Amino acid sequence: METPKDQHSDFNEQVSSPSFTHSPVMVDEVLSYVSIAPKGLVVDVTVGLGGHSSAILESIEGSKLLGMDRDLRALEIAESRLSQQFAGRYRLALARFSDLTAEVNRLEGEDFIADGPRVSAVFADLGVSSMQFDDPERGFSIRSDGPLDMRMGPTTSNLTAGEIVNRASFDELVSLFQTQDEPHAKRIAGSIVRSRPIETTFQLAELVEKAVPFHFRKGHIHPATRIFQALRIEVNDEANELDSLLSQALDLVMPGGVIVVLSYHSGEDRVVKDRFLEASTGGCRCPKALGCVCGAISRGAVLTRGAKLPKKTETETNIRSRSARLRAFQISGGE
Ligand SMILES: C[S@@+](CC[C@H](N)C(=O)[O-])C[C@H]1O[C@@H](n2cnc3c(N)ncnc32)[C@H](O)[C@@H]1O
């Protein structure tokens, strides 16, 4: 996948006022962690429609922010939202998680951060935004018909869900679906291979529904949910992106600074939990009773014992928050 060339472009082209809404999840909890970081640059690597970014800029006085997203349309909306209130306090970049360090380094010498790009916090709100999910043309939703696309960054990547569905071998499809613990991976993969070409989300959803045993068709989640999730994760290389994000953030954030991650499915949450735990122990596995004899060096402390969940009042009003899990880590050192 090529790296976009126009990062830090101004996104100042005329954008009609956002027609999509996206209520940012667990905003108070996110702010409570980001605000303990020392003064520096906050990087929101999932600026999306600018909900969390505007809350950070509004509530942390004098804060400066770099907002990244791989979706140009999201950046246009974020720009139209942030420019009205926070001009001069933020930059936006069309970039992926794996570009984090490069994007921060590109700010060197920019007036808007007088003392250099010292990163005080990295925040990530994983997954797709409502804008992406609700637009049938993006192909993320089982419930609206559209092309099998699922690219979060259609201007920066070529692989679509349709290409995987129509070109992958039976075995490749089975192992992809099994990454999401799909119990009927073989039946579904077989049905896909026999029915190709498959062009639309409705075609795929219907085919999966027919492929699973009858009593699985009427559960509270659609039988194609795991299949759509597996395809989306593959199309957007989400596992590698998250891994790269966490590695880079742990190296980049200044002493006393924080990394805050909101995830929405158990696979992602497990990765974040394990990486934070490993960073806090430095990878030490010495028996507790003996104390550490391996010389491992802790990189900081996990701030969230168990993932933090949204309040009931939030889950009642914001459906997307229901599966949210927040984890935070603080780099050691600082005042
Ligand atoms: C849940 S939305 C963020 C919503 C945002 N917090 C708000 O309040 O509006 C996630 C965003 O992250 C972006 N994204 C997901 N994975 C990414 C990646 N690897 N690199 C860059 N952006 C990514 C998506 O394009 C999407 O716009």
Coordinates of C-alpha atoms and ligand atoms in Angstrom, one line a residue:
M1 CA 0.0 0.0 0.0
E2 CA 1.5 3.3 -0.9
T3 CA 2.0 6.1 1.6
P4 CA -0.2 9.1 0.7
K5 CA 1.8 12.0 -0.6
D6 CA -0.4 14.8 0.5
Q7 CA -0.2 14.5 4.2
H8 CA -0.6 17.7 6.1
S9 CA -2.5 19.2 3.2
D10 CA -4.8 21.9 4.3
F11 CA -8.2 20.2 3.7
N12 CA -9.5 23.7 3.2
E13 CA -11.5 23.0 0.2
Q14 CA -15.2 23.9 0.5
V15 CA -17.0 21.2 2.4
S16 CA -20.7 21.2 2.9
S17 CA -21.7 21.1 6.6
P18 CA -21.4 17.5 7.9
S19 CA -24.4 15.5 7.1
F20 CA -23.3 12.6 9.2
T21 CA -23.3 12.6 13.0
H22 CA -21.0 10.6 15.2
S23 CA -21.2 10.9 19.0
P24 CA -17.8 10.5 20.4
V25 CA -17.6 7.6 22.8
M26 CA -16.5 7.9 26.5
V27 CA -15.3 11.5 26.1
D28 CA -15.1 12.3 29.8
E29 CA -13.0 9.2 30.5
V30 CA -10.7 9.9 27.5
L31 CA -10.2 13.5 28.7
S32 CA -9.5 12.3 32.3
Y33 CA -6.5 10.4 31.0
V34 CA -5.3 12.7 28.3
S35 CA -5.4 15.7 30.8
I36 CA -2.9 14.1 33.2
A37 CA -0.2 14.2 30.5
P38 CA 2.4 17.0 30.7
K39 CA 2.1 19.9 28.2
G40 CA 3.0 18.8 24.7
L41 CA 1.4 17.6 21.4
V42 CA -1.6 15.4 21.6
V43 CA -1.9 13.0 18.6
D44 CA -5.4 11.8 17.8
V45 CA -4.6 9.0 15.2
T46 CA -8.3 8.5 14.5
V47 CA -9.6 12.1 14.1
G48 CA -12.7 10.8 12.2
L49 CA -15.3 13.5 12.4
G50 CA -13.4 15.4 15.0
G51 CA -15.5 14.6 18.0
H52 CA -12.8 13.6 20.5
S53 CA -10.3 16.1 19.0
S54 CA -12.6 19.0 19.5
A55 CA -13.3 17.9 23.1
I56 CA -9.5 17.7 23.8
L57 CA -8.9 21.1 22.2
E58 CA -11.8 22.6 24.1
S59 CA -11.1 21.2 27.5
I60 CA -7.3 21.1 27.7
E61 CA -6.3 24.8 27.7
G62 CA -3.6 25.7 25.2
S63 CA -3.3 22.1 23.9
K64 CA -2.0 21.5 20.4
L65 CA -3.2 18.5 18.4
L66 CA -2.2 16.5 15.3
G67 CA -5.2 14.7 13.9
M68 CA -4.6 11.7 11.6
D69 CA -7.0 9.6 9.6
R70 CA -6.6 7.4 6.5
D71 CA -10.0 8.7 5.2
L72 CA -9.9 11.9 3.2
R73 CA -13.6 12.5 3.6
A74 CA -13.3 12.2 7.4
L75 CA -10.5 14.8 7.3
E76 CA -12.6 17.2 5.3
I77 CA -15.4 17.0 7.8
A78 CA -13.0 17.3 10.8
E79 CA -11.4 20.4 9.2
S80 CA -14.8 22.0 8.7
R81 CA -15.6 21.3 12.4
L82 CA -12.2 22.2 14.0
S83 CA -11.4 25.3 11.9
Q84 CA -14.2 27.4 13.3
Q85 CA -13.1 27.2 16.9
F86 CA -9.5 26.0 17.0
A87 CA -7.6 27.6 14.2
G88 CA -3.8 27.6 14.7
R89 CA -4.0 24.9 17.4
Y90 CA -4.1 21.7 15.2
R91 CA -2.9 20.1 12.0
L92 CA -4.5 17.3 10.1
A93 CA -2.8 14.5 8.2
L94 CA -4.0 11.9 5.7
A95 CA -2.1 9.0 7.1
R96 CA -2.2 5.6 8.7
F97 CA -1.3 4.5 12.2
S98 CA 1.9 3.0 10.8
D99 CA 2.9 6.6 9.6
L100 CA 2.7 8.0 13.2
T101 CA 6.4 8.7 13.8
A102 CA 6.9 10.1 10.3
E103 CA 3.9 12.4 10.6
V104 CA 5.1 13.7 14.0
N105 CA 8.6 14.3 12.6
R106 CA 7.1 16.2 9.7
L107 CA 5.9 18.9 12.2
E108 CA 9.5 19.7 13.1
G109 CA 10.0 23.5 12.6
E110 CA 6.3 24.3 12.4
D111 CA 5.4 27.5 14.2
F112 CA 2.3 25.9 15.8
I113 CA 4.5 23.9 18.2
A114 CA 7.2 26.3 19.3
D115 CA 9.2 23.8 21.4
G116 CA 9.2 21.0 18.8
P117 CA 6.9 18.0 18.4
R118 CA 7.1 16.5 21.9
V119 CA 4.2 14.1 22.1
S120 CA 2.4 14.1 25.4
A121 CA -0.5 11.8 24.4
V122 CA -1.5 9.4 21.7
F123 CA -5.2 8.6 21.4
A124 CA -6.9 6.0 19.2
D125 CA -10.7 5.4 18.8
L126 CA -10.5 2.2 16.7
G127 CA -12.8 0.9 14.1
V128 CA -15.0 2.7 11.6
S129 CA -16.9 6.0 12.1
S130 CA -20.7 6.3 11.8
M131 CA -20.1 8.3 8.6
Q132 CA -18.2 5.4 7.0
F133 CA -20.6 2.8 8.4
D134 CA -23.8 4.5 7.4
D135 CA -22.8 5.3 3.8
P136 CA -24.0 2.3 1.7
E137 CA -21.4 3.2 -0.9
R138 CA -18.6 2.3 1.5
G139 CA -19.9 -1.3 1.8
F140 CA -19.4 -1.7 5.6
S141 CA -22.9 -2.5 6.6
I142 CA -24.9 -5.7 6.4
R143 CA -28.1 -3.7 6.6
S144 CA -27.8 -1.5 3.6
D145 CA -27.0 -2.6 0.1
G146 CA -23.8 -1.3 -1.6
P147 CA -20.6 -2.5 -3.3
L148 CA -18.3 -4.8 -1.3
D149 CA -15.7 -2.2 -0.7
M150 CA -14.9 -1.7 3.1
R151 CA -11.8 0.4 2.6
M152 CA -11.4 3.0 5.3
G153 CA -9.1 5.0 3.0
P154 CA -10.4 4.5 -0.5
T155 CA -7.9 7.1 -1.9
T156 CA -4.9 5.4 -0.4
S157 CA -5.5 1.7 -0.8
N158 CA -6.7 -0.6 -3.6
L159 CA -7.7 -3.9 -2.0
T160 CA -11.5 -4.2 -1.5
A161 CA -13.7 -6.8 0.2
G162 CA -15.0 -7.7 -3.2
E163 CA -11.6 -8.7 -4.4
I164 CA -11.0 -11.0 -1.4
V165 CA -14.4 -12.6 -1.7
N166 CA -14.1 -13.2 -5.4
R167 CA -10.4 -14.1 -5.7
A168 CA -9.3 -15.8 -2.4
S169 CA -9.1 -19.6 -2.4
F170 CA -11.4 -21.8 -0.3
D171 CA -8.6 -22.3 2.3
E172 CA -7.8 -18.7 2.4
L173 CA -11.4 -17.7 3.1
V174 CA -11.7 -20.4 5.8
S175 CA -8.7 -19.2 7.7
L176 CA -9.7 -15.6 7.3
F177 CA -13.2 -16.3 8.8
Q178 CA -11.7 -18.4 11.5
T179 CA -9.7 -15.4 12.8
Q180 CA -13.1 -14.1 14.0
D181 CA -14.0 -17.5 15.5
E182 CA -16.7 -18.1 12.9
P183 CA -18.0 -21.6 13.7
H184 CA -19.3 -22.2 10.1
A185 CA -16.2 -20.9 8.3
K186 CA -16.1 -23.9 5.9
R187 CA -19.8 -23.9 5.0
I188 CA -19.7 -20.2 4.3
A189 CA -16.4 -20.3 2.3
G190 CA -17.8 -23.2 0.2
S191 CA -20.9 -21.3 -0.5
I192 CA -19.0 -18.2 -1.5
V193 CA -16.7 -20.1 -3.9
R194 CA -19.7 -21.8 -5.6
S195 CA -21.6 -18.5 -5.9
R196 CA -19.0 -16.2 -7.3
P197 CA -19.0 -13.5 -8.5
I198 CA -20.5 -11.7 -5.5
E199 CA -20.8 -8.0 -6.0
T200 CA -22.8 -6.4 -3.1
T201 CA -23.2 -6.4 0.6
F202 CA -26.8 -7.8 0.4
Q203 CA -25.7 -10.7 -1.9
L204 CA -23.0 -11.7 0.6
A205 CA -25.2 -11.2 3.7
E206 CA -27.9 -13.3 2.1
L207 CA -25.6 -16.0 1.0
V208 CA -24.1 -16.3 4.5
E209 CA -27.5 -16.5 6.1
K210 CA -28.5 -19.4 3.8
A211 CA -25.1 -21.2 4.4
V212 CA -25.4 -21.4 8.2
P213 CA -27.6 -24.0 9.9
F214 CA -31.2 -22.9 10.2
H215 CA -31.2 -22.3 14.0
F216 CA -28.3 -19.9 13.6
R217 CA -30.2 -17.6 11.2
K218 CA -32.4 -16.0 13.8
G219 CA -30.0 -15.0 16.5
H220 CA -29.7 -11.5 17.9
I221 CA -26.8 -10.7 15.7
H222 CA -26.9 -11.2 11.9
P223 CA -25.1 -14.5 10.9
A224 CA -22.8 -12.5 8.6
T225 CA -21.5 -10.2 11.3
R226 CA -18.2 -12.1 11.8
I227 CA -17.7 -12.5 8.1
F228 CA -18.1 -8.7 7.5
Q229 CA -15.8 -8.0 10.4
A230 CA -13.1 -10.5 9.2
L231 CA -13.2 -8.9 5.7
R232 CA -13.0 -5.3 7.1
I233 CA -10.0 -6.2 9.3
E234 CA -8.3 -7.8 6.3
V235 CA -9.0 -5.1 3.8
N236 CA -7.7 -2.4 6.2
D237 CA -4.8 -4.5 7.5
E238 CA -6.1 -3.6 11.0
A239 CA -4.0 -6.1 13.0
N240 CA -0.7 -4.9 11.6
E241 CA -1.8 -1.3 11.9
L242 CA -2.7 -1.6 15.5
D243 CA 0.6 -3.4 16.3
S244 CA 2.6 -0.7 14.6
L245 CA 0.6 2.1 16.3
L246 CA 1.3 0.7 19.8
S247 CA 5.0 0.1 19.1
Q248 CA 5.5 3.6 17.8
A249 CA 3.4 5.2 20.5
L250 CA 5.4 3.5 23.3
D251 CA 8.6 4.9 21.7
L252 CA 7.3 8.3 20.9
V253 CA 5.4 9.5 23.9
M254 CA 7.4 11.6 26.4
P255 CA 8.0 10.7 30.1
G256 CA 4.7 11.2 32.0
G257 CA 2.7 11.1 28.8
V258 CA -0.2 8.7 28.1
I259 CA -1.5 6.4 25.4
V260 CA -5.3 5.9 25.4
V261 CA -7.1 3.4 23.3
L262 CA -10.8 2.7 22.7
S263 CA -11.5 -0.7 21.1
Y264 CA -14.7 -2.3 20.0
H265 CA -14.0 -6.0 19.7
S266 CA -12.4 -8.5 21.9
G267 CA -9.5 -9.3 19.5
E268 CA -8.4 -5.6 19.5
D269 CA -8.9 -5.2 23.2
R270 CA -6.7 -8.3 23.9
V271 CA -3.9 -6.9 21.8
V272 CA -4.0 -3.5 23.6
K273 CA -4.2 -5.2 27.0
D274 CA -1.2 -7.5 26.3
R275 CA 1.0 -4.8 24.9
F276 CA 0.3 -2.5 27.8
L277 CA 1.0 -5.3 30.3
E278 CA 4.2 -6.2 28.5
A279 CA 5.4 -2.6 28.5
S280 CA 4.7 -2.3 32.2
T281 CA 6.7 -5.4 33.1
G282 CA 9.4 -4.8 30.4
G283 CA 8.6 -8.4 29.4
C284 CA 9.8 -9.8 32.8
R285 CA 8.5 -13.3 33.6
C286 CA 10.5 -13.9 36.7
P287 CA 8.4 -15.6 39.5
K288 CA 7.0 -12.8 41.8
A289 CA 8.3 -14.5 44.9
L290 CA 11.9 -14.2 43.7
G291 CA 11.6 -10.6 42.4
C292 CA 13.0 -9.7 39.0
V293 CA 16.4 -11.2 38.2
C294 CA 16.3 -10.8 34.4
G295 CA 17.0 -7.1 34.3
A296 CA 13.8 -6.2 32.4
I297 CA 13.0 -2.5 32.4
S298 CA 9.4 -1.3 32.8
R299 CA 8.3 1.4 30.4
G300 CA 5.5 2.7 32.5
A301 CA 2.3 1.8 34.3
V302 CA -1.1 0.6 33.1
L303 CA -3.6 3.1 34.3
T304 CA -6.7 1.0 33.8
R305 CA -7.0 -2.1 35.9
G306 CA -9.3 -4.1 33.6
A307 CA -10.8 -2.2 30.7
K308 CA -12.9 0.8 31.6
L309 CA -16.5 0.5 30.3
P310 CA -18.9 3.3 29.3
K311 CA -21.5 4.4 31.8
K312 CA -25.0 3.0 31.6
T313 CA -26.4 6.5 30.7
E314 CA -24.1 6.5 27.7
T315 CA -24.9 3.0 26.4
E316 CA -28.6 3.8 26.6
T317 CA -28.2 6.8 24.3
N318 CA -25.2 5.9 22.1
I319 CA -25.4 2.4 20.6
R320 CA -21.9 2.4 19.4
S321 CA -20.6 2.8 22.9
R322 CA -22.0 -0.5 24.0
S323 CA -19.0 -2.6 23.0
A324 CA -16.4 0.1 23.9
R325 CA -13.4 -0.8 26.1
L326 CA -11.0 1.9 27.2
R327 CA -7.4 1.2 28.2
A328 CA -4.7 3.7 29.2
F329 CA -0.9 3.6 29.8
Q330 CA 1.4 6.2 31.3
I331 CA 5.1 6.3 30.3
S332 CA 7.4 6.4 33.3
G333 CA 9.3 9.5 34.3
G334 CA 8.2 13.1 34.0
E335 CA 7.4 15.4 37.0
Ligands
LIG1 C1 -14.3 5.4 15.3 S1 -13.8 6.5 14.1 C2 -13.1 7.9 15.0 C3 -14.2 8.9 15.4 C4 -13.7 10.1 16.1 N1 -13.1 9.7 17.4 C5 -14.7 11.1 16.3 O1 -15.0 11.5 17.5 O2 -15.3 11.6 15.3 C6 -12.3 5.8 13.6 C7 -11.5 6.5 12.5 O3 -10.2 6.0 12.4 C8 -9.8 5.9 11.1 N2 -8.9 4.8 11.1 C9 -9.1 3.5 11.4 N3 -7.9 2.8 11.2 C10 -7.0 3.7 10.8 C11 -5.6 3.5 10.5 N4 -5.0 2.4 10.5 N5 -4.9 4.6 10.1 C12 -5.6 5.8 10.1 N6 -6.9 6.0 10.4 C13 -7.6 4.9 10.7 C14 -11.1 5.6 10.3 O4 -10.9 6.0 9.0 C15 -12.1 6.4 11.1 O5 -12.3 7.7 10.5

